[in-house]
CSV table of C-alpha atoms in Angstrom, one decimal:
chain,number,residue,atom,x,y,z
R,1,MET,CA,7.6,-23.3,13.4
R,2,ALA,CA,9.6,-25.4,10.9
R,3,LYS,CA,12.5,-24.2,9.1
R,4,PHE,CA,12.3,-24.4,5.3
R,5,TYR,CA,15.1,-25.0,3.0
R,6,PRO,CA,15.4,-24.5,-0.8
R,7,GLY,CA,13.8,-27.3,-2.7
R,8,ASP,CA,11.4,-28.1,0.2
R,9,ILE,CA,7.6,-28.5,-0.6
R,10,ALA,CA,5.4,-26.6,1.6
R,11,TYR,CA,1.7,-25.4,1.7
R,12,ILE,CA,0.2,-22.0,2.2
R,13,VAL,CA,-3.4,-20.9,2.9
R,14,GLU,CA,-4.4,-18.4,0.1
R,15,SER,CA,-6.9,-15.7,0.7
R,16,ASN,CA,-8.1,-17.5,3.8
R,17,SER,CA,-10.1,-19.9,1.6
R,18,LYS,CA,-7.9,-22.6,0.1
R,19,VAL,CA,-4.7,-24.4,0.5
R,20,ARG,CA,-2.0,-24.2,-2.2
R,21,ILE,CA,1.2,-26.3,-2.6
R,22,VAL,CA,4.4,-24.5,-3.2
R,23,GLN,CA,8.2,-25.2,-3.4
R,24,VAL,CA,10.7,-23.1,-1.5
R,25,LYS,CA,13.1,-21.3,-3.7
R,26,SER,CA,15.1,-19.5,-1.0
R,27,SER,CA,15.0,-18.7,2.7
R,28,ALA,CA,16.7,-15.8,4.6
R,29,GLY,CA,15.9,-13.7,7.5
R,30,GLY,CA,12.4,-15.2,8.4
R,31,PHE,CA,11.3,-14.9,4.8
R,32,CYS,CA,10.9,-17.4,2.1
R,33,VAL,CA,10.5,-17.0,-1.6
R,34,VAL,CA,8.3,-19.8,-2.9
R,35,ALA,CA,7.1,-20.8,-6.4
R,36,PHE,CA,3.5,-22.1,-7.1
R,37,LEU,CA,3.7,-25.6,-8.5
R,38,ASP,CA,0.3,-25.3,-10.6
R,39,ILE,CA,1.0,-21.8,-12.2
R,40,ASP,CA,4.0,-19.8,-12.9
R,41,GLY,CA,4.9,-17.3,-10.3
R,42,GLU,CA,6.8,-16.7,-7.1
R,43,VAL,CA,6.1,-14.9,-4.0
R,44,ARG,CA,7.9,-13.8,-0.8
R,45,LEU,CA,6.2,-14.7,2.4
R,46,LYS,CA,7.0,-14.6,6.1
R,47,GLU,CA,8.2,-18.2,7.0
R,48,ASP,CA,5.2,-18.5,9.6
R,49,ARG,CA,2.8,-18.5,6.7
R,50,LEU,CA,4.0,-21.8,5.3
R,51,PHE,CA,3.0,-25.2,6.6
R,52,ALA,CA,4.9,-28.4,6.5
R,53,SER,CA,1.8,-30.6,5.6
R,54,TYR,CA,-1.5,-30.2,3.8
R,55,GLU,CA,-3.3,-31.3,7.1
R,56,ASP,CA,-1.6,-28.7,9.1
R,57,ALA,CA,-2.6,-25.8,6.5
R,58,GLU,CA,-6.2,-27.5,6.4
R,59,GLU,CA,-6.5,-27.3,10.2
R,60,TYR,CA,-5.3,-23.7,10.4
R,61,LEU,CA,-7.9,-22.8,7.7
R,62,LYS,CA,-10.7,-24.6,9.7
R,63,LYS,CA,-9.6,-22.7,13.0
R,64,SER,CA,-9.7,-19.2,11.1
R,65,LYS,CA,-13.2,-19.6,10.0
């Protein structure tokens, strides 16, 4: 599991159906607050829900189906 820092770009799997790009706003205690780059909004997620690359997120998505 990668450690993410404020300003990092990461990827999440949303609703087990698509990959979204986000930017890390803060990280503490195993959680990250991330902002969506394509729409306004932020969400707090466990750090293990973030992926360092689009390919890693896509691979996870393929395995989960």
